[in-house]
Amino acid sequence: MSPFDSLTLPNGSSVPNRIAKAAMEENMADAEHLPSAELLRLYQAWADGGAGLIITGNVMIDRRAMTGPGGVVLEDGTELEAFRNWARIGRAKGAQIWLQLSHPGRQVMKNMGQQTLAPSAVALDLGKHSNLFAMPRAMTEQDISEVIARFVSAARLGERAGFSGVQIHAAHGYLLSQFLSPLTNRRTDRWGGSLQNRARLLIETVKAVRAAVSPGFSIAVKLNSADFQRGGFDAADAKAVVEMLNELPVDLVELSGGSYEAPAMQGEARDGRTLAREAYFLDFARDIAAVAKMPVMVTGGIRRIGVVQQVLESGVAIAGIATALAIRPDLPNAWRRAEDLRPEVAPIRWKSKPLAALAAMAVVKFQLRRLSRGRAANPNVSPLKALVLAQLRTASLTRKYRRWIASSVTATAASGSTSAPPRAVGMPR
Ligand SMILES: Cc1cc2nc3c(=O)[nH]c(=O)nc-3n(C[C@H](O)[C@H](O)[C@H](O)COP(=O)(O)O)c2cc1C
């Protein structure tokens, strides 16, 4: 099996090779939270670079629930022109491009000014940084139906704009992942308790999205192989959820791991067990691929073509790459030309793990900003400099977001419109 062999998905569509650009939140929306010119330039680089599958960063299904400021929002009533351009650019060289649809649940910074929702009122525990996040409110049945409807609307709009598919984000401690984990889901109704119940929101969302799009439109799920927290969602749970997804027309499952509390997706779990080796979720992925009826993709730590090959030989269909493609967006084409590239950033060994994790993200985001301006990456940037720049940018984007959402609520109220956002910010929902 070559990394450059195509893959036919269960829906009959084809992915031209086995290298995927994994989701990376760009925070590059324009003033209206639509895809900006910089964002499109960034995706042009990935499309030209030869990845067979391009998965966007988090796209928010609800403007009130943002994984971060500067995020793209896709809701009923959203103007689709910029999304059409994004999809066209992503597909121009033959790749599939999927929108990653996300709802952060409780993982929203307090200074975004929103009431956060979660399966249960369990706040994030980030030690002395915990007060950066608010106590979430437990969702009602109505909130749950609204979330499903919003995943459906966003997928439908994505198809209308020309995307090849969507990836439903059920990993990394976001809302669907919070429902899956017994640590964050303490509900006693049909949405909590047994794994069957905890997986219900994911399963119902997949079914509702599938019913709303055409059969050739790809639907994928990003799932944690484990939360890496004692008593959390574990590898056996992940396997059982994949068996549930086997019964549905899902075109791909991507395996990752961790959450804000235990950022294993960055290569290190909070329990100190260092997973900083290449393809660090591969053992889990191999086990899951053995039971999965759909193709499996694994992401995390992959930066060499030899490791991509090893991943494929393990029965995993696609190798997902984030960081290395932020440094060299042309990596697949360079590998195809037999160039032995292995792009990486130096590990950050600061005493404070939360700060080191933030800096690691900032270093990669620094590269995305450079690519979006048509410049080459600079993986040797000082992590401190990248972190300070990222913090300043986030503060400015947060202020812009707060102004935008306040004005969009005012505009909605003035027009008497019932389209998104359905209720005023700050009111119970
Ligand atoms: C800057 C940055 C932003 C990310 N944003 C997202 C995201 O929006 N959605 C997601 O599922 N994963 C996100 N991730 C996680 C990546 O998809 C991936 O799982 C992780 O970086 C490990 O892969 P890598 O070692 O190839 O970077 C992000 C990672 C980075 C570094």
Short mmCIF file of C-alpha atoms and ligand atoms in Angstrom, two decimals:
data_model
loop_
_atom_site.label_atom_id
_atom_site.label_comp_id
_atom_site.label_asym_id
_atom_site.label_seq_id
_atom_site.Cartn_x
_atom_site.Cartn_y
_atom_site.Cartn_z
CA MET A 1 0.00 0.00 0.00
CA SER A 2 1.40 3.35 -1.03
CA PRO A 3 0.50 6.65 0.68
CA PHE A 4 -0.36 7.81 -2.82
CA ASP A 5 -3.01 5.16 -3.48
CA SER A 6 -6.56 6.44 -3.56
CA LEU A 7 -9.23 5.38 -1.08
CA THR A 8 -12.88 4.77 -1.85
CA LEU A 9 -15.11 5.76 1.05
CA PRO A 10 -18.29 3.86 2.01
CA ASN A 11 -20.40 6.52 0.22
CA GLY A 12 -18.57 5.69 -3.05
CA SER A 13 -16.58 8.93 -3.22
CA SER A 14 -12.83 8.84 -3.61
CA VAL A 15 -9.97 10.41 -1.64
CA PRO A 16 -6.98 10.68 -4.02
CA ASN A 17 -4.30 9.73 -1.47
CA ARG A 18 -3.84 8.66 2.15
CA ILE A 19 -2.51 11.91 3.58
CA ALA A 20 -4.98 14.21 5.30
CA LYS A 21 -4.48 17.71 6.57
CA ALA A 22 -5.98 17.41 10.05
CA ALA A 23 -8.08 20.18 11.58
CA MET A 24 -6.28 23.23 12.91
CA GLU A 25 -8.29 26.12 14.28
CA GLU A 26 -7.19 29.16 12.31
CA ASN A 27 -8.97 32.05 14.11
CA MET A 28 -8.96 33.86 10.76
CA ALA A 29 -12.58 34.72 10.19
CA ASP A 30 -13.38 38.19 8.89
CA ALA A 31 -15.32 40.84 10.82
CA GLU A 32 -18.58 38.98 10.13
CA HIS A 33 -17.08 35.64 11.18
CA LEU A 34 -17.01 34.44 7.58
CA PRO A 35 -13.95 32.89 5.85
CA SER A 36 -11.46 35.73 5.16
CA ALA A 37 -9.04 36.25 2.26
CA GLU A 38 -6.15 35.13 4.55
CA LEU A 39 -7.97 31.93 5.38
CA LEU A 40 -8.49 31.18 1.69
CA ARG A 41 -4.80 31.83 0.96
CA LEU A 42 -3.87 29.33 3.66
CA TYR A 43 -6.13 26.66 2.14
CA GLN A 44 -4.75 27.39 -1.30
CA ALA A 45 -1.33 26.36 0.07
CA TRP A 46 -2.70 23.06 1.40
CA ALA A 47 -4.70 22.34 -1.76
CA ASP A 48 -1.62 23.01 -3.90
CA GLY A 49 0.48 20.91 -1.52
CA GLY A 50 -1.13 17.63 -2.48
CA ALA A 51 -3.02 16.35 0.61
CA GLY A 52 -5.82 13.99 -0.49
CA LEU A 53 -8.15 15.14 2.25
CA ILE A 54 -8.36 18.61 3.77
CA ILE A 55 -10.27 19.02 7.01
CA THR A 56 -10.93 22.60 8.06
CA GLY A 57 -10.34 23.86 11.58
CA ASN A 58 -13.29 24.16 13.95
CA VAL A 59 -16.29 25.74 12.25
CA MET A 60 -18.83 26.87 14.80
CA ILE A 61 -22.45 25.84 14.54
CA ASP A 62 -23.55 28.46 17.08
CA ARG A 63 -22.11 31.97 17.33
CA ARG A 64 -22.73 31.94 21.07
CA ALA A 65 -20.57 28.85 21.56
CA MET A 66 -17.12 29.48 20.11
CA THR A 67 -14.01 27.37 20.65
CA GLY A 68 -12.09 30.62 20.31
CA PRO A 69 -12.40 34.17 18.97
CA GLY A 70 -12.00 34.80 15.26
CA GLY A 71 -13.68 31.50 14.40
CA VAL A 72 -15.79 30.89 11.31
CA VAL A 73 -19.51 30.55 12.07
CA LEU A 74 -21.96 28.66 9.86
CA GLU A 75 -25.62 28.95 10.81
CA ASP A 76 -28.99 29.32 9.11
CA GLY A 77 -28.91 32.67 7.34
CA THR A 78 -25.10 32.75 6.88
CA GLU A 79 -24.00 34.30 3.57
CA LEU A 80 -22.40 31.41 1.62
CA GLU A 81 -20.26 33.23 -0.96
CA ALA A 82 -16.97 33.00 0.98
CA PHE A 83 -17.72 29.36 1.87
CA ARG A 84 -18.18 28.63 -1.84
CA ASN A 85 -14.75 30.08 -2.56
CA TRP A 86 -13.24 28.06 0.30
CA ALA A 87 -14.74 24.82 -1.00
CA ARG A 88 -13.69 25.57 -4.58
CA ILE A 89 -10.09 26.24 -3.54
CA GLY A 90 -9.99 23.07 -1.42
CA ARG A 91 -11.25 20.88 -4.26
CA ALA A 92 -9.38 22.50 -7.16
CA LYS A 93 -6.52 19.96 -7.19
CA GLY A 94 -8.72 16.92 -6.58
CA ALA A 95 -8.77 16.70 -2.77
CA GLN A 96 -11.90 16.29 -0.69
CA ILE A 97 -12.47 19.18 1.69
CA TRP A 98 -14.55 18.66 4.81
CA LEU A 99 -15.85 21.25 7.24
CA GLN A 100 -15.13 20.33 10.82
CA LEU A 101 -18.35 21.13 12.70
CA SER A 102 -17.78 21.89 16.36
CA HIS A 103 -19.56 22.87 19.54
CA PRO A 104 -17.23 23.50 22.49
CA GLY A 105 -19.72 22.90 25.30
CA ARG A 106 -17.97 24.03 28.49
CA GLN A 107 -14.58 24.63 26.82
CA VAL A 108 -15.18 28.35 26.21
CA MET A 109 -13.11 31.08 27.81
CA LYS A 110 -15.08 33.10 30.33
CA ASN A 111 -14.05 36.37 28.69
CA MET A 112 -16.05 35.48 25.56
CA GLY A 113 -18.99 36.61 27.69
CA GLN A 114 -21.34 33.73 26.97
CA GLN A 115 -23.32 31.34 29.12
CA THR A 116 -21.73 27.97 28.39
CA LEU A 117 -23.65 24.74 28.07
CA ALA A 118 -22.57 21.22 28.93
CA PRO A 119 -24.18 17.87 29.68
CA SER A 120 -23.85 18.63 33.42
CA ALA A 121 -22.78 21.61 35.50
CA VAL A 122 -19.19 20.41 35.88
CA ALA A 123 -16.55 23.13 35.48
CA LEU A 124 -13.19 22.60 33.80
CA ASP A 125 -10.38 21.79 36.20
CA LEU A 126 -7.21 23.48 35.04
CA GLY A 127 -5.76 23.99 38.49
CA LYS A 128 -4.97 27.63 39.13
CA HIS A 129 -6.14 28.52 35.60
CA SER A 130 -9.64 27.08 36.17
CA ASN A 131 -11.24 30.48 36.71
CA LEU A 132 -10.59 31.37 33.05
CA PHE A 133 -13.60 29.16 32.29
CA ALA A 134 -17.13 29.63 33.64
CA MET A 135 -19.32 27.07 35.37
CA PRO A 136 -21.47 25.64 32.57
CA ARG A 137 -25.20 25.13 32.76
CA ALA A 138 -26.60 21.62 32.28
CA MET A 139 -28.44 21.36 28.96
CA THR A 140 -32.19 20.91 28.74
CA GLU A 141 -33.91 18.62 26.23
CA GLN A 142 -34.61 21.72 24.17
CA ASP A 143 -30.93 22.72 24.16
CA ILE A 144 -30.03 19.22 23.00
CA SER A 145 -32.55 19.30 20.12
CA GLU A 146 -31.26 22.71 19.13
CA VAL A 147 -27.66 21.47 18.99
CA ILE A 148 -28.64 18.56 16.75
CA ALA A 149 -30.58 20.93 14.49
CA ARG A 150 -27.56 23.22 14.29
CA PHE A 151 -25.22 20.40 13.23
CA VAL A 152 -27.79 19.54 10.55
CA SER A 153 -28.11 23.13 9.30
CA ALA A 154 -24.37 23.61 9.11
CA ALA A 155 -23.88 20.33 7.21
CA ARG A 156 -26.65 21.19 4.78
CA LEU A 157 -25.17 24.64 4.18
CA GLY A 158 -21.72 23.09 3.78
CA GLU A 159 -23.03 20.81 1.05
CA ARG A 160 -24.80 23.71 -0.62
CA ALA A 161 -21.52 25.69 -0.59
CA GLY A 162 -19.70 22.84 -2.36
CA PHE A 163 -17.77 21.08 0.43
CA SER A 164 -17.26 17.35 -0.07
CA GLY A 165 -18.25 16.48 3.48
CA VAL A 166 -18.27 17.30 7.16
CA GLN A 167 -16.44 15.99 10.15
CA ILE A 168 -18.46 16.00 13.36
CA HIS A 169 -16.07 16.88 16.20
CA ALA A 170 -16.66 14.45 19.06
CA ALA A 171 -13.11 14.56 20.48
CA HIS A 172 -10.84 16.84 22.55
CA GLY A 173 -13.31 17.52 25.35
CA TYR A 174 -15.77 19.50 23.21
CA LEU A 175 -19.52 19.12 23.67
CA LEU A 176 -20.04 15.68 22.09
CA SER A 177 -16.93 14.41 23.85
CA GLN A 178 -18.27 15.84 27.15
CA PHE A 179 -21.42 13.77 26.63
CA LEU A 180 -19.32 10.66 26.00
CA SER A 181 -17.23 11.01 29.16
CA PRO A 182 -18.62 9.89 32.54
CA LEU A 183 -16.48 12.59 34.19
CA THR A 184 -18.39 15.40 32.50
CA ASN A 185 -21.72 13.67 31.85
CA ARG A 186 -23.48 13.07 35.17
CA ARG A 187 -26.96 13.03 33.70
CA THR A 188 -29.53 10.52 34.81
CA ASP A 189 -31.85 10.89 31.80
CA ARG A 190 -31.58 9.14 28.41
CA TRP A 191 -28.51 11.27 27.53
CA GLY A 192 -26.38 10.04 30.46
CA GLY A 193 -25.48 6.98 32.50
CA SER A 194 -24.70 3.97 30.29
CA LEU A 195 -22.30 4.37 27.36
CA GLN A 196 -25.29 3.79 25.08
CA ASN A 197 -26.94 6.86 26.62
CA ARG A 198 -23.77 8.95 26.66
CA ALA A 199 -23.23 8.21 22.97
CA ARG A 200 -26.84 9.04 22.10
CA LEU A 201 -26.15 12.69 21.20
CA LEU A 202 -23.36 11.70 18.81
CA ILE A 203 -25.43 8.92 17.24
CA GLU A 204 -28.55 11.09 16.90
CA THR A 205 -26.45 13.89 15.39
CA VAL A 206 -24.88 11.58 12.81
CA LYS A 207 -28.28 10.13 11.88
CA ALA A 208 -29.88 13.57 11.56
CA VAL A 209 -27.03 14.94 9.46
CA ARG A 210 -27.05 11.88 7.19
CA ALA A 211 -30.79 12.28 6.61
CA ALA A 212 -30.29 15.91 5.57
CA VAL A 213 -27.46 15.59 3.01
CA SER A 214 -27.06 13.63 -0.21
CA PRO A 215 -25.58 10.11 -0.10
CA GLY A 216 -22.36 11.15 -1.84
CA PHE A 217 -21.62 13.79 0.80
CA SER A 218 -19.03 12.43 3.24
CA ILE A 219 -19.73 12.28 6.97
CA ALA A 220 -16.86 11.65 9.35
CA VAL A 221 -16.50 11.64 13.14
CA LYS A 222 -13.45 12.72 15.14
CA LEU A 223 -13.35 10.63 18.30
CA ASN A 224 -11.02 10.33 21.26
CA SER A 225 -9.28 7.00 21.57
CA ALA A 226 -9.33 7.94 25.29
CA ASP A 227 -9.60 11.03 27.51
CA PHE A 228 -6.42 10.12 29.40
CA GLN A 229 -8.12 10.86 32.72
CA ARG A 230 -8.85 8.37 35.45
CA GLY A 231 -12.51 7.34 35.27
CA GLY A 232 -12.93 9.04 31.87
CA PHE A 233 -13.81 7.78 28.40
CA ASP A 234 -11.34 4.96 27.73
CA ALA A 235 -10.13 2.79 24.87
CA ALA A 236 -12.82 0.14 25.48
CA ASP A 237 -15.48 2.90 25.33
CA ALA A 238 -13.99 4.21 22.08
CA LYS A 239 -14.16 0.74 20.57
CA ALA A 240 -17.78 0.33 21.67
CA VAL A 241 -18.73 3.72 20.18
CA VAL A 242 -17.09 2.78 16.88
CA GLU A 243 -19.18 -0.40 16.92
CA MET A 244 -22.29 1.77 17.33
CA LEU A 245 -21.13 3.98 14.44
CA ASN A 246 -20.60 0.81 12.35
CA GLU A 247 -24.39 0.58 12.10
CA LEU A 248 -24.61 4.04 10.49
CA PRO A 249 -23.42 5.33 7.11
CA VAL A 250 -20.26 6.98 8.47
CA ASP A 251 -17.48 7.42 5.92
CA LEU A 252 -14.50 7.75 8.24
CA VAL A 253 -13.58 7.85 11.92
CA GLU A 254 -10.56 9.92 12.93
CA LEU A 255 -8.91 8.98 16.21
CA SER A 256 -7.26 11.50 18.46
CA GLY A 257 -7.29 11.90 22.24
CA GLY A 258 -7.36 14.21 25.23
CA SER A 259 -9.08 17.44 26.18
CA TYR A 260 -8.15 20.87 27.57
CA GLU A 261 -7.70 19.16 30.95
CA ALA A 262 -5.38 16.48 29.56
CA PRO A 263 -4.03 17.67 26.21
CA ALA A 264 -2.91 14.27 24.95
CA MET A 265 -3.53 15.41 21.35
CA GLN A 266 -0.36 17.44 21.77
CA GLY A 267 1.67 14.37 22.59
CA GLU A 268 1.63 14.35 26.36
CA ALA A 269 -0.96 13.17 28.85
CA ARG A 270 -1.42 14.82 32.17
CA ASP A 271 -0.47 11.71 34.12
CA GLY A 272 3.09 12.35 33.00
CA ARG A 273 3.16 9.41 30.62
CA THR A 274 4.98 10.92 27.69
CA LEU A 275 3.53 9.97 24.39
CA ALA A 276 5.88 12.20 22.46
CA ARG A 277 6.77 9.65 19.85
CA GLU A 278 5.55 9.60 16.32
CA ALA A 279 1.99 8.42 15.56
CA TYR A 280 1.26 8.27 19.28
CA PHE A 281 -2.32 7.02 18.94
CA LEU A 282 -1.37 4.27 16.51
CA ASP A 283 -1.78 1.37 18.97
CA PHE A 284 -5.32 2.49 19.76
CA ALA A 285 -6.06 3.09 16.11
CA ARG A 286 -4.86 -0.38 15.13
CA ASP A 287 -7.22 -1.97 17.68
CA ILE A 288 -10.11 0.16 16.56
CA ALA A 289 -9.44 -0.36 12.86
CA ALA A 290 -9.79 -4.08 13.55
CA VAL A 291 -13.46 -3.61 14.56
CA ALA A 292 -14.38 -0.58 12.43
CA LYS A 293 -16.38 -1.18 9.27
CA MET A 294 -15.52 2.31 8.00
CA PRO A 295 -11.99 3.57 7.20
CA VAL A 296 -10.02 4.87 10.19
CA MET A 297 -7.68 7.86 10.24
CA VAL A 298 -5.13 8.50 12.97
CA THR A 299 -3.64 11.87 13.79
CA GLY A 300 -0.92 12.89 16.23
CA GLY A 301 2.83 13.19 15.85
CA ILE A 302 3.19 12.07 12.22
CA ARG A 303 5.94 13.90 10.33
CA ARG A 304 7.82 11.29 8.26
CA ILE A 305 6.75 9.35 5.18
CA GLY A 306 8.08 6.14 6.77
CA VAL A 307 5.64 6.63 9.65
CA VAL A 308 2.79 7.25 7.23
CA GLN A 309 3.65 3.90 5.67
CA GLN A 310 3.75 2.23 9.07
CA VAL A 311 0.32 3.69 9.86
CA LEU A 312 -1.12 2.31 6.62
CA GLU A 313 0.45 -1.10 7.19
CA SER A 314 -1.34 -1.25 10.55
CA GLY A 315 -4.72 -1.31 8.82
CA VAL A 316 -5.37 2.42 9.26
CA ALA A 317 -6.63 3.98 6.02
CA ILE A 318 -5.46 7.59 6.34
CA ALA A 319 -2.65 9.39 8.17
CA GLY A 320 -3.73 12.76 9.57
CA ILE A 321 -1.12 15.48 9.85
CA ALA A 322 -1.47 18.89 11.47
CA THR A 323 1.79 20.46 12.71
CA ALA A 324 4.05 19.17 9.92
CA LEU A 325 1.63 20.56 7.32
CA ALA A 326 1.64 23.93 9.07
CA ILE A 327 5.38 24.03 8.46
CA ARG A 328 5.39 22.52 4.98
CA PRO A 329 1.97 22.67 3.31
CA ASP A 330 3.57 21.04 0.26
CA LEU A 331 4.69 18.01 2.26
CA PRO A 332 2.64 15.38 0.35
CA ASN A 333 3.98 16.60 -2.99
CA ALA A 334 7.53 16.77 -1.62
CA TRP A 335 7.25 13.18 -0.35
CA ARG A 336 5.87 12.13 -3.71
CA ARG A 337 9.05 13.54 -5.26
CA ALA A 338 10.96 11.36 -2.76
CA GLU A 339 12.24 14.33 -0.74
CA ASP A 340 12.99 13.15 2.78
CA LEU A 341 11.34 15.99 4.69
CA ARG A 342 10.44 15.67 8.38
CA PRO A 343 9.14 19.06 9.50
CA GLU A 344 8.88 19.53 13.24
CA VAL A 345 8.92 22.09 16.00
CA ALA A 346 11.15 21.66 19.03
CA PRO A 347 9.33 20.36 22.14
CA ILE A 348 8.70 23.04 24.78
CA ARG A 349 9.89 21.87 28.16
CA TRP A 350 8.57 24.61 30.42
CA LYS A 351 7.76 23.84 34.04
CA SER A 352 4.13 24.92 33.70
CA LYS A 353 2.41 22.30 31.53
CA PRO A 354 -0.64 24.47 30.73
CA LEU A 355 1.64 27.31 29.59
CA ALA A 356 3.81 24.93 27.57
CA ALA A 357 0.67 23.53 25.92
CA LEU A 358 -0.51 27.06 25.06
CA ALA A 359 2.91 27.94 23.68
CA ALA A 360 2.97 24.78 21.55
CA MET A 361 -0.35 25.80 19.99
CA ALA A 362 0.91 29.37 19.56
CA VAL A 363 4.02 28.20 17.68
CA VAL A 364 1.85 26.31 15.19
CA LYS A 365 -0.64 29.16 14.87
CA PHE A 366 2.30 31.47 14.15
CA GLN A 367 3.07 29.27 11.13
CA LEU A 368 -0.55 29.41 9.96
CA ARG A 369 -0.46 33.20 10.07
CA ARG A 370 2.71 33.25 7.98
CA LEU A 371 1.28 30.87 5.38
CA SER A 372 -1.91 32.94 5.21
CA ARG A 373 0.23 35.92 4.17
CA GLY A 374 2.00 33.93 1.49
CA ARG A 375 5.21 33.59 3.53
CA ALA A 376 7.22 30.49 4.39
CA ALA A 377 6.89 29.02 7.89
CA ASN A 378 9.46 29.71 10.60
CA PRO A 379 9.41 26.72 12.96
CA ASN A 380 12.35 28.17 14.91
CA VAL A 381 10.31 31.08 16.23
CA SER A 382 10.80 31.59 19.96
CA PRO A 383 7.88 29.93 21.81
CA LEU A 384 7.75 32.90 24.16
CA LYS A 385 7.42 35.35 21.27
CA ALA A 386 4.76 33.17 19.60
CA LEU A 387 2.87 32.91 22.89
CA VAL A 388 2.92 36.66 23.55
CA LEU A 389 1.79 37.43 19.99
CA ALA A 390 -0.97 34.83 20.23
CA GLN A 391 -2.19 36.21 23.55
CA LEU A 392 -2.30 39.77 22.19
CA ARG A 393 -4.13 38.61 19.08
CA THR A 394 -6.60 36.56 21.10
CA ALA A 395 -7.33 39.54 23.36
CA SER A 396 -7.99 41.76 20.35
CA LEU A 397 -10.14 39.12 18.61
CA THR A 398 -12.09 38.56 21.83
CA ARG A 399 -12.94 42.26 22.05
CA LYS A 400 -14.04 42.20 18.38
CA TYR A 401 -16.13 39.09 18.99
CA ARG A 402 -17.90 40.69 21.95
CA ARG A 403 -18.72 43.78 19.90
CA TRP A 404 -19.89 41.65 16.97
CA ILE A 405 -22.17 39.41 18.97
CA ALA A 406 -23.63 42.37 20.86
CA SER A 407 -24.40 44.14 17.57
CA SER A 408 -25.76 41.02 15.88
CA VAL A 409 -28.19 40.52 18.74
CA THR A 410 -29.28 44.15 18.52
CA ALA A 411 -29.75 43.84 14.74
CA THR A 412 -31.76 40.65 15.16
CA ALA A 413 -33.97 42.24 17.78
CA ALA A 414 -34.50 45.35 15.62
CA SER A 415 -35.48 43.33 12.53
CA GLY A 416 -37.71 41.01 14.52
CA SER A 417 -35.93 38.16 12.75
CA THR A 418 -36.17 34.70 14.25
CA SER A 419 -33.05 33.42 12.49
CA ALA A 420 -29.75 32.93 14.36
CA PRO A 421 -28.99 33.89 17.01
CA PRO A 422 -32.36 32.69 18.25
CA ARG A 423 -32.14 34.28 21.70
CA ALA A 424 -30.40 37.28 23.17
CA VAL A 425 -26.91 36.75 24.50
CA GLY A 426 -26.69 36.29 28.22
CA MET A 427 -30.28 35.13 28.53
CA PRO A 428 -30.96 31.62 29.77
CA ARG A 429 -30.99 29.13 26.91
C1 LIG B 1 -2.77 25.18 16.20
C2 LIG B 1 -3.61 23.93 16.32
C3 LIG B 1 -4.98 24.03 16.18
C4 LIG B 1 -5.77 22.88 16.26
N1 LIG B 1 -7.12 22.98 16.05
C5 LIG B 1 -7.87 21.87 16.00
C6 LIG B 1 -9.23 21.94 15.62
O1 LIG B 1 -9.77 22.99 15.28
N2 LIG B 1 -9.94 20.78 15.62
C7 LIG B 1 -9.36 19.57 15.94
O2 LIG B 1 -10.05 18.56 15.90
N3 LIG B 1 -8.08 19.48 16.26
C8 LIG B 1 -7.31 20.58 16.29
N4 LIG B 1 -5.98 20.47 16.57
C9 LIG B 1 -5.41 19.14 16.81
C10 LIG B 1 -4.87 18.56 15.52
O3 LIG B 1 -5.90 18.24 14.60
C11 LIG B 1 -4.08 17.27 15.80
O4 LIG B 1 -4.95 16.32 16.36
C12 LIG B 1 -2.89 17.50 16.72
O5 LIG B 1 -2.21 18.70 16.42
C13 LIG B 1 -1.88 16.35 16.63
O6 LIG B 1 -1.42 16.19 15.32
P1 LIG B 1 0.04 16.70 14.83
O7 LIG B 1 1.04 16.07 15.72
O8 LIG B 1 0.16 16.28 13.41
O9 LIG B 1 0.04 18.20 15.01
C14 LIG B 1 -5.18 21.61 16.52
C15 LIG B 1 -3.79 21.54 16.68
C16 LIG B 1 -3.01 22.66 16.56
C17 LIG B 1 -1.54 22.53 16.71
#
